[in-house]
Amino acid sequence: MRLQFCGANLKRALVFLVAFGVVLAQAAPELLIAQLKGKDEKTRMWVGDDLSAAFDQEGRVSPILWSNSDLIFRKMLESTRVKYPDLPSEADVFKFVKEFHVNYVLIYTADHGADGLLAEGRLFKGGVEIWKHSFNQKVEVQGVPDRTSDALSLARTWTVLLGNGPLKSLPARTKIDTPKPDPGPGTTINTTPDQLPVPKPPPASQATLVQAQKLISDGLIAEGISLLRDAVDSNPFDFDARRALVEALLIANAGDIAAEEALRAANLSPEGNVMRLIAARAFLKQGRVSEAEAALNEALVRDGSGHLADLIKGEIQLLKGKPELAVESYTSALQTKESFDARFGRATAYGLSGKADECVADIKVLPVIADTQRLEAYERLMGHIATRVTIVTKQLKSILQEARLTPKSQPILARTVKLADLAASMDRLLSDFGSPAKHLSSHQKRELAHKLLAQAVSEAIAFVQRGDDEAATDSAISVGEAIRRYQAVQAEFDAERR
């Protein structure tokens, strides 16, 4: 038994070592915060980010949020073979606690309805319930429910109640010591739990953001990122500066850093869903589809629908080889508003679905964007095309083999014609979108490789129709040459990106 306990602790220590790069002695005991499924998915309201931020700010405990946006929790999941769900049951939570020996556990439900936010929380220590509280509040602004205020009030209330109750013996370690202003004589400030003042630092000046954008547009991406980092460091709660930083990191092909920055911002901002969706895009830029889906699903659970969510869905579907479904997602995004990403995404999806006319129609009405953004879009497109080229060449080789065994087969002919449509639409997508100056050399060679591939498919059609062995030989030679050229193009393209 002693050996098992030591093994669990060792595994946990390794998790934190990976997460932070150093072995940390925890200054405060851990508190796992987990929202249960609840009864009604439609009324469930996510307040975990606000709770985690409030406990982290007070510092009595070190919060671990049951969410893939929490780096420590994610590293814990990576260290175990157990598959824990995004929204756990009570049994899931205590199974996790037993495995990782977390000190405290706060499990809760939160629903928003006609009566406002209704939440119930329970605190456990060592598997024993030591606190319970029901919360009900309704904040309205000009007759409209203010869910952000409700969530912040809940977080402040439970932080204060627990700090004055079962967590009272733990010292508070407030991270930002903001001195309270002197209210002056005869003035009383009401500081009941759900009315505690929340300081909001002033946002970065618009001039700073404009200056950073100009630097990036001029190709001085590192300088722009440095300026935005300074803005975020001086004001960690400025959402506009954080978003600009993440988008700059994406332009700089630093998708891994961009994803971490976006998830960090999601935990600090009332507009966290937008940052989760941007994090999903950053993960996609790294080809980390499962992590992108996790970030997208978390945003959707928290009512993260809308234009950006549809864009992320489309990109995920493209990466999963489902361009027809991607067309639907991008069309939905365009119904919300016109944007380059939505129009370009649908053009890409049409091009990879064998619909050349629809593809070209979208390319012709693409909104004008900055050169840096167009470069990022082009490089993203080349990734999708490269994947599709691999699929086309494999299918073409298979068709040539099958047609030798079953000459003049109509089903095989139908597949070959469909493949010809796909090769043609990919060629149009590539040529009509064009190339930024940085990739002009590889682009011209890529176009030649695509024309060879289209020729190979055309020759395959002649072979399937007539059973002509010479056409089969020509097709095999053409596809082999197309593959050889394409591999050389990809090597040159990768060198251009450095």
Short mmCIF file of C-alpha atoms in Angstrom, two decimals:
data_model
loop_
_atom_site.label_atom_id
_atom_site.label_comp_id
_atom_site.label_asym_id
_atom_site.label_seq_id
_atom_site.Cartn_x
_atom_site.Cartn_y
_atom_site.Cartn_z
CA MET A 1 0.00 0.00 0.00
CA ARG A 2 2.86 2.32 0.84
CA LEU A 3 4.44 1.56 -2.54
CA GLN A 4 1.24 2.41 -4.41
CA PHE A 5 0.92 5.73 -2.60
CA CYS A 6 4.50 6.67 -3.45
CA GLY A 7 3.94 5.73 -7.08
CA ALA A 8 0.88 7.97 -7.33
CA ASN A 9 2.76 10.85 -5.78
CA LEU A 10 5.68 10.32 -8.14
CA LYS A 11 3.37 10.39 -11.14
CA ARG A 12 1.80 13.57 -9.89
CA ALA A 13 5.18 15.17 -9.33
CA LEU A 14 6.16 14.36 -12.88
CA VAL A 15 2.96 15.99 -14.14
CA PHE A 16 3.89 19.27 -12.48
CA LEU A 17 7.47 18.95 -13.66
CA VAL A 18 6.28 18.74 -17.25
CA ALA A 19 3.79 21.58 -16.78
CA PHE A 20 6.21 24.09 -15.33
CA GLY A 21 9.69 22.84 -16.13
CA VAL A 22 10.76 22.88 -12.49
CA VAL A 23 9.81 21.01 -9.34
CA LEU A 24 7.56 23.27 -7.30
CA ALA A 25 6.72 23.00 -3.66
CA GLN A 26 3.06 23.97 -3.58
CA ALA A 27 2.60 27.17 -1.58
CA ALA A 28 -1.12 26.48 -1.26
CA PRO A 29 -3.14 23.25 -1.24
CA GLU A 30 -4.84 22.30 -4.50
CA LEU A 31 -8.55 22.84 -5.05
CA LEU A 32 -10.15 20.88 -7.90
CA ILE A 33 -13.11 22.81 -9.34
CA ALA A 34 -15.52 20.63 -11.31
CA GLN A 35 -18.90 21.45 -12.81
CA LEU A 36 -21.26 18.46 -12.95
CA LYS A 37 -23.48 17.64 -15.90
CA GLY A 38 -26.64 18.86 -14.19
CA LYS A 39 -30.16 18.06 -15.32
CA ASP A 40 -30.69 20.25 -18.38
CA GLU A 41 -27.98 20.88 -20.96
CA LYS A 42 -29.89 23.85 -22.38
CA THR A 43 -29.84 25.82 -19.11
CA ARG A 44 -26.35 24.86 -17.95
CA MET A 45 -24.08 27.88 -17.47
CA TRP A 46 -20.30 27.68 -17.38
CA VAL A 47 -18.78 29.62 -14.46
CA GLY A 48 -15.61 27.59 -13.94
CA ASP A 49 -13.26 30.25 -15.35
CA ASP A 50 -14.63 32.88 -12.97
CA LEU A 51 -14.38 30.54 -9.97
CA SER A 52 -10.83 29.53 -10.84
CA ALA A 53 -9.73 33.15 -11.36
CA ALA A 54 -11.30 34.25 -8.06
CA PHE A 55 -9.64 31.50 -5.99
CA ASP A 56 -6.34 32.04 -7.77
CA GLN A 57 -6.54 35.77 -7.07
CA GLU A 58 -7.18 35.24 -3.34
CA GLY A 59 -4.42 32.63 -3.10
CA ARG A 60 -5.65 30.48 -0.21
CA VAL A 61 -5.74 27.48 -2.52
CA SER A 62 -4.18 26.61 -5.87
CA PRO A 63 -7.17 26.00 -8.20
CA ILE A 64 -7.19 23.24 -10.80
CA LEU A 65 -10.11 23.66 -13.19
CA TRP A 66 -11.70 20.57 -14.72
CA SER A 67 -11.18 21.88 -18.23
CA ASN A 68 -8.76 21.32 -21.09
CA SER A 69 -8.04 25.05 -20.95
CA ASP A 70 -6.30 24.47 -17.60
CA LEU A 71 -2.70 23.49 -18.31
CA ILE A 72 -2.20 21.52 -15.05
CA PHE A 73 -5.43 19.56 -15.51
CA ARG A 74 -4.51 18.79 -19.12
CA LYS A 75 -1.08 17.51 -18.10
CA MET A 76 -2.73 15.32 -15.45
CA LEU A 77 -4.98 13.81 -18.12
CA GLU A 78 -1.96 13.12 -20.31
CA SER A 79 -0.30 11.19 -17.48
CA THR A 80 -3.18 8.75 -16.96
CA ARG A 81 -4.76 6.05 -19.09
CA VAL A 82 -8.20 6.75 -17.63
CA LYS A 83 -10.54 8.57 -20.02
CA TYR A 84 -12.30 11.34 -18.13
CA PRO A 85 -15.24 13.18 -19.77
CA ASP A 86 -15.36 16.94 -20.38
CA LEU A 87 -18.39 17.23 -18.10
CA PRO A 88 -17.93 14.74 -15.27
CA SER A 89 -20.29 12.94 -12.95
CA GLU A 90 -19.67 13.03 -9.20
CA ALA A 91 -18.16 9.54 -9.46
CA ASP A 92 -15.74 10.74 -12.18
CA VAL A 93 -14.58 13.58 -9.95
CA PHE A 94 -13.84 11.40 -6.95
CA LYS A 95 -12.13 8.81 -9.11
CA PHE A 96 -9.83 11.58 -10.37
CA VAL A 97 -9.25 12.88 -6.82
CA LYS A 98 -8.33 9.42 -5.60
CA GLU A 99 -5.85 8.97 -8.45
CA PHE A 100 -4.10 12.32 -8.01
CA HIS A 101 -4.64 12.96 -4.26
CA VAL A 102 -6.03 16.49 -4.62
CA ASN A 103 -6.50 18.27 -1.26
CA TYR A 104 -9.87 19.95 -1.73
CA VAL A 105 -12.72 19.45 -4.21
CA LEU A 106 -15.45 21.93 -5.12
CA ILE A 107 -18.19 20.32 -7.18
CA TYR A 108 -21.14 22.37 -8.32
CA THR A 109 -24.03 22.78 -10.74
CA ALA A 110 -24.98 26.09 -12.33
CA ASP A 111 -28.07 26.85 -14.40
CA HIS A 112 -29.49 30.07 -15.79
CA GLY A 113 -33.20 30.58 -16.26
CA ALA A 114 -36.06 32.98 -15.65
CA ASP A 115 -34.97 33.45 -12.04
CA GLY A 116 -31.36 34.20 -12.97
CA LEU A 117 -28.37 32.09 -11.97
CA LEU A 118 -29.09 29.17 -9.67
CA ALA A 119 -26.02 27.32 -8.44
CA GLU A 120 -25.25 24.78 -5.75
CA GLY A 121 -21.73 24.08 -4.54
CA ARG A 122 -20.24 21.52 -2.17
CA LEU A 123 -16.71 21.48 -0.78
CA PHE A 124 -15.03 18.20 0.12
CA LYS A 125 -11.83 17.44 1.97
CA GLY A 126 -10.59 13.87 2.20
CA GLY A 127 -13.85 12.66 0.65
CA VAL A 128 -15.96 14.31 3.38
CA GLU A 129 -18.38 17.15 2.64
CA ILE A 130 -17.43 20.15 4.80
CA TRP A 131 -19.46 22.95 3.20
CA LYS A 132 -22.55 23.48 1.06
CA HIS A 133 -24.17 26.58 -0.36
CA SER A 134 -27.02 27.44 -2.72
CA PHE A 135 -26.76 30.63 -4.74
CA ASN A 136 -29.53 32.45 -6.58
CA GLN A 137 -29.13 35.86 -8.21
CA LYS A 138 -30.52 37.76 -11.14
CA VAL A 139 -28.74 40.81 -12.53
CA GLU A 140 -30.36 42.75 -15.37
CA VAL A 141 -29.08 45.67 -17.41
CA GLN A 142 -31.91 47.61 -19.05
CA GLY A 143 -34.15 44.58 -18.69
CA VAL A 144 -31.64 42.15 -20.24
CA PRO A 145 -30.09 39.37 -18.08
CA ASP A 146 -26.40 40.04 -17.38
CA ARG A 147 -24.87 36.57 -17.14
CA THR A 148 -21.34 37.90 -16.84
CA SER A 149 -22.24 39.82 -13.67
CA ASP A 150 -24.07 36.78 -12.29
CA ALA A 151 -21.02 34.55 -12.79
CA LEU A 152 -18.60 37.09 -11.27
CA SER A 153 -20.92 37.56 -8.28
CA LEU A 154 -21.10 33.81 -7.71
CA ALA A 155 -17.31 33.53 -7.82
CA ARG A 156 -16.83 36.40 -5.37
CA THR A 157 -19.54 35.10 -3.02
CA TRP A 158 -18.15 31.58 -2.75
CA THR A 159 -14.59 32.85 -2.42
CA VAL A 160 -15.57 35.08 0.50
CA LEU A 161 -17.79 32.49 2.20
CA LEU A 162 -15.15 29.77 1.98
CA GLY A 163 -12.43 32.21 3.07
CA ASN A 164 -14.47 33.04 6.17
CA GLY A 165 -15.46 29.42 6.69
CA PRO A 166 -13.72 26.07 6.00
CA LEU A 167 -10.69 27.69 4.30
CA LYS A 168 -10.23 30.32 7.01
CA SER A 169 -7.13 28.62 8.43
CA LEU A 170 -5.33 28.92 5.07
CA PRO A 171 -3.46 32.20 4.56
CA ALA A 172 -4.61 34.43 1.72
CA ARG A 173 -1.91 35.31 -0.80
CA THR A 174 -3.51 37.99 -2.92
CA LYS A 175 -1.60 38.32 -6.20
CA ILE A 176 -2.29 42.00 -6.89
CA ASP A 177 -2.27 44.20 -3.84
CA THR A 178 -4.43 47.14 -4.84
CA PRO A 179 -4.74 49.63 -1.96
CA LYS A 180 -8.31 50.64 -1.19
CA PRO A 181 -9.00 54.35 -1.65
CA ASP A 182 -9.98 56.36 1.38
CA PRO A 183 -13.76 56.76 1.10
CA GLY A 184 -13.63 59.98 3.11
CA PRO A 185 -15.71 60.93 6.14
CA GLY A 186 -19.30 59.86 6.30
CA THR A 187 -18.99 57.40 3.41
CA THR A 188 -19.65 53.67 3.73
CA ILE A 189 -18.69 51.11 1.12
CA ASN A 190 -20.90 48.03 0.88
CA THR A 191 -18.66 44.95 0.54
CA THR A 192 -21.12 42.11 0.93
CA PRO A 193 -19.99 38.94 -0.91
CA ASP A 194 -21.94 39.59 -4.13
CA GLN A 195 -21.11 43.29 -4.29
CA LEU A 196 -17.33 43.29 -3.84
CA PRO A 197 -15.71 45.82 -6.21
CA VAL A 198 -13.79 44.33 -9.11
CA PRO A 199 -10.94 46.58 -10.30
CA LYS A 200 -10.80 46.85 -14.08
CA PRO A 201 -7.48 48.19 -15.41
CA PRO A 202 -7.69 50.63 -18.31
CA PRO A 203 -7.27 49.03 -21.74
CA ALA A 204 -4.20 49.51 -23.89
CA SER A 205 -4.36 52.66 -25.97
CA GLN A 206 -5.74 52.28 -29.46
CA ALA A 207 -2.55 53.92 -30.70
CA THR A 208 -0.51 50.99 -29.29
CA LEU A 209 -2.63 48.41 -31.10
CA VAL A 210 -2.51 50.41 -34.34
CA GLN A 211 1.26 50.76 -34.04
CA ALA A 212 1.66 47.01 -33.48
CA GLN A 213 -0.57 46.23 -36.47
CA LYS A 214 1.49 48.56 -38.67
CA LEU A 215 4.72 46.89 -37.60
CA ILE A 216 3.26 43.48 -38.45
CA SER A 217 1.90 44.71 -41.80
CA ASP A 218 5.36 46.08 -42.63
CA GLY A 219 6.86 42.65 -42.01
CA LEU A 220 8.31 43.58 -38.60
CA ILE A 221 6.39 40.78 -36.92
CA ALA A 222 8.82 40.22 -34.03
CA GLU A 223 8.74 43.94 -33.17
CA GLY A 224 4.93 43.98 -33.27
CA ILE A 225 4.73 40.93 -31.00
CA SER A 226 7.18 42.54 -28.56
CA LEU A 227 5.03 45.68 -28.39
CA LEU A 228 1.88 43.63 -27.77
CA ARG A 229 3.61 41.56 -25.08
CA ASP A 230 4.51 44.76 -23.25
CA ALA A 231 0.87 45.86 -23.46
CA VAL A 232 -0.34 42.53 -22.05
CA ASP A 233 2.29 42.49 -19.29
CA SER A 234 1.29 45.97 -18.16
CA ASN A 235 -2.40 45.08 -18.21
CA PRO A 236 -3.11 41.31 -18.03
CA PHE A 237 -6.88 41.85 -18.20
CA ASP A 238 -6.91 43.78 -21.48
CA PHE A 239 -8.78 41.48 -23.84
CA ASP A 240 -8.07 43.49 -27.01
CA ALA A 241 -4.31 43.42 -26.43
CA ARG A 242 -4.34 39.69 -25.65
CA ARG A 243 -6.34 38.89 -28.77
CA ALA A 244 -4.02 41.02 -30.92
CA LEU A 245 -1.03 39.19 -29.43
CA VAL A 246 -2.50 35.76 -30.18
CA GLU A 247 -3.33 36.71 -33.76
CA ALA A 248 0.19 38.09 -34.24
CA LEU A 249 1.66 34.84 -32.96
CA LEU A 250 -0.47 32.95 -35.48
CA ILE A 251 0.91 35.10 -38.29
CA ALA A 252 4.41 34.31 -36.99
CA ASN A 253 3.68 30.57 -37.25
CA ALA A 254 4.00 30.23 -33.46
CA GLY A 255 0.78 28.24 -33.16
CA ASP A 256 1.81 26.38 -30.00
CA ILE A 257 2.55 29.61 -28.11
CA ALA A 258 -0.57 31.25 -29.56
CA ALA A 259 -2.75 28.38 -28.28
CA GLU A 260 -1.36 28.65 -24.75
CA GLU A 261 -1.78 32.44 -24.75
CA ALA A 262 -5.35 32.12 -25.99
CA LEU A 263 -6.31 29.56 -23.34
CA ARG A 264 -4.69 31.71 -20.65
CA ALA A 265 -6.69 34.72 -21.87
CA ALA A 266 -9.89 32.63 -21.89
CA ASN A 267 -9.56 32.15 -18.13
CA LEU A 268 -9.16 35.88 -17.52
CA SER A 269 -11.71 37.42 -19.84
CA PRO A 270 -15.52 37.51 -19.82
CA GLU A 271 -15.15 37.04 -23.58
CA GLY A 272 -13.31 33.78 -23.00
CA ASN A 273 -15.26 31.85 -25.62
CA VAL A 274 -13.73 33.93 -28.40
CA MET A 275 -10.27 33.10 -27.08
CA ARG A 276 -11.13 29.39 -26.86
CA LEU A 277 -12.12 29.47 -30.51
CA ILE A 278 -8.92 31.29 -31.42
CA ALA A 279 -7.01 28.66 -29.41
CA ALA A 280 -8.76 26.01 -31.50
CA ARG A 281 -7.51 27.75 -34.64
CA ALA A 282 -3.99 27.88 -33.20
CA PHE A 283 -4.12 24.14 -32.49
CA LEU A 284 -5.30 23.54 -36.05
CA LYS A 285 -2.31 25.47 -37.35
CA GLN A 286 -0.16 22.89 -35.58
CA GLY A 287 -2.20 20.00 -36.98
CA ARG A 288 -3.40 19.17 -33.45
CA VAL A 289 -6.98 18.38 -34.51
CA SER A 290 -8.10 16.59 -31.31
CA GLU A 291 -7.00 19.54 -29.12
CA ALA A 292 -8.72 21.95 -31.50
CA GLU A 293 -11.93 19.94 -31.24
CA ALA A 294 -11.66 19.96 -27.43
CA ALA A 295 -11.28 23.76 -27.36
CA LEU A 296 -14.16 24.14 -29.82
CA ASN A 297 -16.43 21.83 -27.81
CA GLU A 298 -15.67 23.73 -24.61
CA ALA A 299 -16.68 26.96 -26.32
CA LEU A 300 -19.88 25.39 -27.69
CA VAL A 301 -20.82 24.07 -24.22
CA ARG A 302 -20.49 27.65 -22.98
CA ASP A 303 -22.73 29.03 -25.75
CA GLY A 304 -19.83 29.71 -28.08
CA SER A 305 -21.86 29.51 -31.28
CA GLY A 306 -21.65 32.05 -34.07
CA HIS A 307 -19.41 33.13 -36.93
CA LEU A 308 -16.05 32.13 -35.46
CA ALA A 309 -17.36 28.78 -34.19
CA ASP A 310 -18.59 27.95 -37.71
CA LEU A 311 -15.18 28.87 -39.11
CA ILE A 312 -13.42 26.53 -36.68
CA LYS A 313 -15.88 23.73 -37.49
CA GLY A 314 -15.13 24.19 -41.18
CA GLU A 315 -11.37 24.08 -40.65
CA ILE A 316 -11.64 20.94 -38.52
CA GLN A 317 -13.77 19.27 -41.18
CA LEU A 318 -11.23 20.18 -43.86
CA LEU A 319 -8.41 18.69 -41.82
CA LYS A 320 -10.45 15.54 -41.25
CA GLY A 321 -10.94 15.13 -45.00
CA LYS A 322 -14.63 16.14 -45.06
CA PRO A 323 -14.76 19.15 -47.42
CA GLU A 324 -18.46 18.66 -48.22
CA LEU A 325 -19.33 19.17 -44.53
CA ALA A 326 -16.93 22.10 -44.42
CA VAL A 327 -18.93 23.79 -47.19
CA GLU A 328 -21.99 23.70 -44.91
CA SER A 329 -20.10 25.19 -41.95
CA TYR A 330 -18.57 28.01 -44.01
CA THR A 331 -21.95 28.74 -45.61
CA SER A 332 -23.42 29.06 -42.11
CA ALA A 333 -20.59 31.44 -41.20
CA LEU A 334 -21.30 33.57 -44.28
CA GLN A 335 -24.96 33.81 -43.30
CA THR A 336 -23.80 35.49 -40.08
CA LYS A 337 -21.45 37.95 -41.77
CA GLU A 338 -19.11 38.32 -44.73
CA SER A 339 -15.45 37.69 -43.94
CA PHE A 340 -12.31 36.65 -45.78
CA ASP A 341 -11.91 33.50 -43.66
CA ALA A 342 -15.46 32.32 -44.35
CA ARG A 343 -15.34 33.06 -48.09
CA PHE A 344 -11.82 31.65 -48.50
CA GLY A 345 -12.70 28.62 -46.38
CA ARG A 346 -15.70 27.81 -48.57
CA ALA A 347 -13.66 28.32 -51.75
CA THR A 348 -11.13 25.84 -50.37
CA ALA A 349 -13.85 23.36 -49.43
CA TYR A 350 -15.42 23.62 -52.91
CA GLY A 351 -12.01 23.20 -54.53
CA LEU A 352 -11.31 20.07 -52.49
CA SER A 353 -14.79 18.70 -53.29
CA GLY A 354 -14.37 18.78 -57.07
CA LYS A 355 -16.62 21.83 -57.58
CA ALA A 356 -14.43 24.14 -59.67
CA ASP A 357 -17.11 26.67 -60.71
CA GLU A 358 -18.31 27.27 -57.15
CA CYS A 359 -14.71 27.51 -55.97
CA VAL A 360 -13.78 30.17 -58.52
CA ALA A 361 -16.99 32.13 -57.83
CA ASP A 362 -15.99 32.50 -54.15
CA ILE A 363 -12.37 33.40 -55.00
CA LYS A 364 -13.55 36.22 -57.27
CA VAL A 365 -15.38 37.98 -54.40
CA LEU A 366 -12.76 37.49 -51.68
CA PRO A 367 -12.50 40.57 -49.41
CA VAL A 368 -9.21 42.46 -49.51
CA ILE A 369 -6.89 41.69 -46.59
CA ALA A 370 -3.37 42.56 -45.45
CA ASP A 371 -0.47 40.81 -47.19
CA THR A 372 0.56 39.06 -43.95
CA GLN A 373 -2.91 37.56 -43.56
CA ARG A 374 -2.99 36.48 -47.20
CA LEU A 375 0.39 34.78 -46.73
CA GLU A 376 -0.94 32.88 -43.70
CA ALA A 377 -4.04 31.83 -45.67
CA TYR A 378 -1.91 30.66 -48.62
CA GLU A 379 0.33 28.52 -46.41
CA ARG A 380 -2.73 27.03 -44.72
CA LEU A 381 -4.21 26.26 -48.15
CA MET A 382 -1.03 24.50 -49.29
CA GLY A 383 -1.37 22.14 -46.32
CA HIS A 384 -4.91 21.20 -47.35
CA ILE A 385 -3.92 20.75 -50.99
CA ALA A 386 -0.90 18.59 -50.12
CA THR A 387 -3.14 16.25 -48.12
CA ARG A 388 -5.63 16.02 -50.98
CA VAL A 389 -2.90 15.37 -53.56
CA THR A 390 -1.80 12.34 -51.54
CA ILE A 391 -5.38 11.04 -51.60
CA VAL A 392 -5.76 11.61 -55.36
CA THR A 393 -2.52 9.80 -56.24
CA LYS A 394 -3.42 6.82 -54.05
CA GLN A 395 -6.89 6.57 -55.59
CA LEU A 396 -5.49 6.88 -59.11
CA LYS A 397 -3.01 4.05 -58.55
CA SER A 398 -5.83 1.91 -57.16
CA ILE A 399 -8.03 2.66 -60.20
CA LEU A 400 -5.27 1.65 -62.63
CA GLN A 401 -4.85 -1.68 -60.81
CA GLU A 402 -8.60 -2.39 -60.65
CA ALA A 403 -9.18 -1.44 -64.28
CA ARG A 404 -6.62 -4.03 -65.42
CA LEU A 405 -8.64 -6.71 -63.63
CA THR A 406 -12.06 -5.35 -64.65
CA PRO A 407 -11.74 -3.60 -68.05
CA LYS A 408 -14.36 -1.02 -69.12
CA SER A 409 -16.10 -1.10 -65.72
CA GLN A 410 -18.75 1.65 -65.42
CA PRO A 411 -18.40 2.02 -61.60
CA ILE A 412 -14.62 2.40 -61.99
CA LEU A 413 -15.18 4.91 -64.80
CA ALA A 414 -17.54 6.94 -62.58
CA ARG A 415 -14.89 7.06 -59.83
CA THR A 416 -12.23 8.14 -62.34
CA VAL A 417 -14.41 10.94 -63.74
CA LYS A 418 -15.06 12.16 -60.20
CA LEU A 419 -11.31 12.10 -59.56
CA ALA A 420 -10.79 14.14 -62.74
CA ASP A 421 -13.25 16.76 -61.46
CA LEU A 422 -11.32 16.93 -58.18
CA ALA A 423 -7.95 17.32 -59.94
CA ALA A 424 -9.38 20.07 -62.15
CA SER A 425 -10.97 21.99 -59.27
CA MET A 426 -7.75 21.79 -57.23
CA ASP A 427 -5.86 23.18 -60.22
CA ARG A 428 -8.32 26.10 -60.47
CA LEU A 429 -8.15 26.74 -56.72
CA LEU A 430 -4.37 26.91 -56.90
CA SER A 431 -4.12 29.10 -60.00
CA ASP A 432 -7.01 31.49 -59.26
CA PHE A 433 -5.99 32.24 -55.67
CA GLY A 434 -2.43 32.89 -56.79
CA SER A 435 0.75 33.12 -54.76
CA PRO A 436 2.32 35.69 -52.46
CA ALA A 437 5.77 36.87 -53.58
CA LYS A 438 7.47 34.77 -50.91
CA HIS A 439 6.30 31.50 -52.51
CA LEU A 440 6.24 32.48 -56.20
CA SER A 441 9.05 30.08 -57.20
CA SER A 442 7.55 26.96 -55.58
CA HIS A 443 4.04 27.99 -56.68
CA GLN A 444 4.92 27.99 -60.37
CA LYS A 445 6.45 24.52 -60.06
CA ARG A 446 3.46 23.35 -58.02
CA GLU A 447 1.11 24.38 -60.83
CA LEU A 448 3.11 22.26 -63.29
CA ALA A 449 2.93 19.27 -60.94
CA HIS A 450 -0.86 19.70 -60.70
CA LYS A 451 -1.24 19.85 -64.46
CA LEU A 452 0.70 16.59 -64.71
CA LEU A 453 -1.62 15.05 -62.14
CA ALA A 454 -4.71 16.21 -64.07
CA GLN A 455 -3.16 14.75 -67.24
CA ALA A 456 -2.57 11.42 -65.47
CA VAL A 457 -6.24 11.22 -64.47
CA SER A 458 -7.35 12.11 -68.01
CA GLU A 459 -5.17 9.30 -69.40
CA ALA A 460 -6.67 6.95 -66.80
CA ILE A 461 -10.16 7.77 -68.11
CA ALA A 462 -9.07 6.75 -71.62
CA PHE A 463 -7.69 3.48 -70.25
CA VAL A 464 -10.85 2.65 -68.28
CA GLN A 465 -13.11 3.50 -71.24
CA ARG A 466 -11.21 1.57 -73.94
CA GLY A 467 -8.99 -0.84 -72.01
CA ASP A 468 -6.02 0.73 -73.83
CA ASP A 469 -2.79 -0.54 -72.25
CA GLU A 470 -0.81 2.34 -73.76
CA ALA A 471 -3.07 4.86 -71.98
CA ALA A 472 -2.54 2.95 -68.72
CA THR A 473 1.23 3.15 -69.17
CA ASP A 474 1.05 6.88 -69.96
CA SER A 475 -1.10 7.48 -66.87
CA ALA A 476 1.29 5.57 -64.62
CA ILE A 477 4.27 7.53 -66.00
CA SER A 478 2.45 10.87 -65.58
CA VAL A 479 1.38 10.21 -62.01
CA GLY A 480 4.88 9.05 -61.08
CA GLU A 481 6.37 12.24 -62.52
CA ALA A 482 3.71 14.36 -60.78
CA ILE A 483 4.59 12.78 -57.43
CA ARG A 484 8.32 13.32 -58.00
CA ARG A 485 7.81 16.96 -58.90
CA TYR A 486 5.42 17.53 -56.03
CA GLN A 487 7.89 16.19 -53.48
CA ALA A 488 10.52 18.63 -54.80
CA VAL A 489 7.96 21.46 -54.63
CA GLN A 490 7.12 20.68 -51.00
CA ALA A 491 10.82 20.74 -50.07
CA GLU A 492 11.24 24.14 -51.73
CA PHE A 493 8.05 25.45 -50.11
CA ASP A 494 9.27 24.39 -46.65
CA ALA A 495 12.59 26.13 -47.28
CA GLU A 496 10.76 29.33 -48.31
CA ARG A 497 8.80 29.33 -45.05
CA ARG A 498 11.92 29.41 -42.87
#
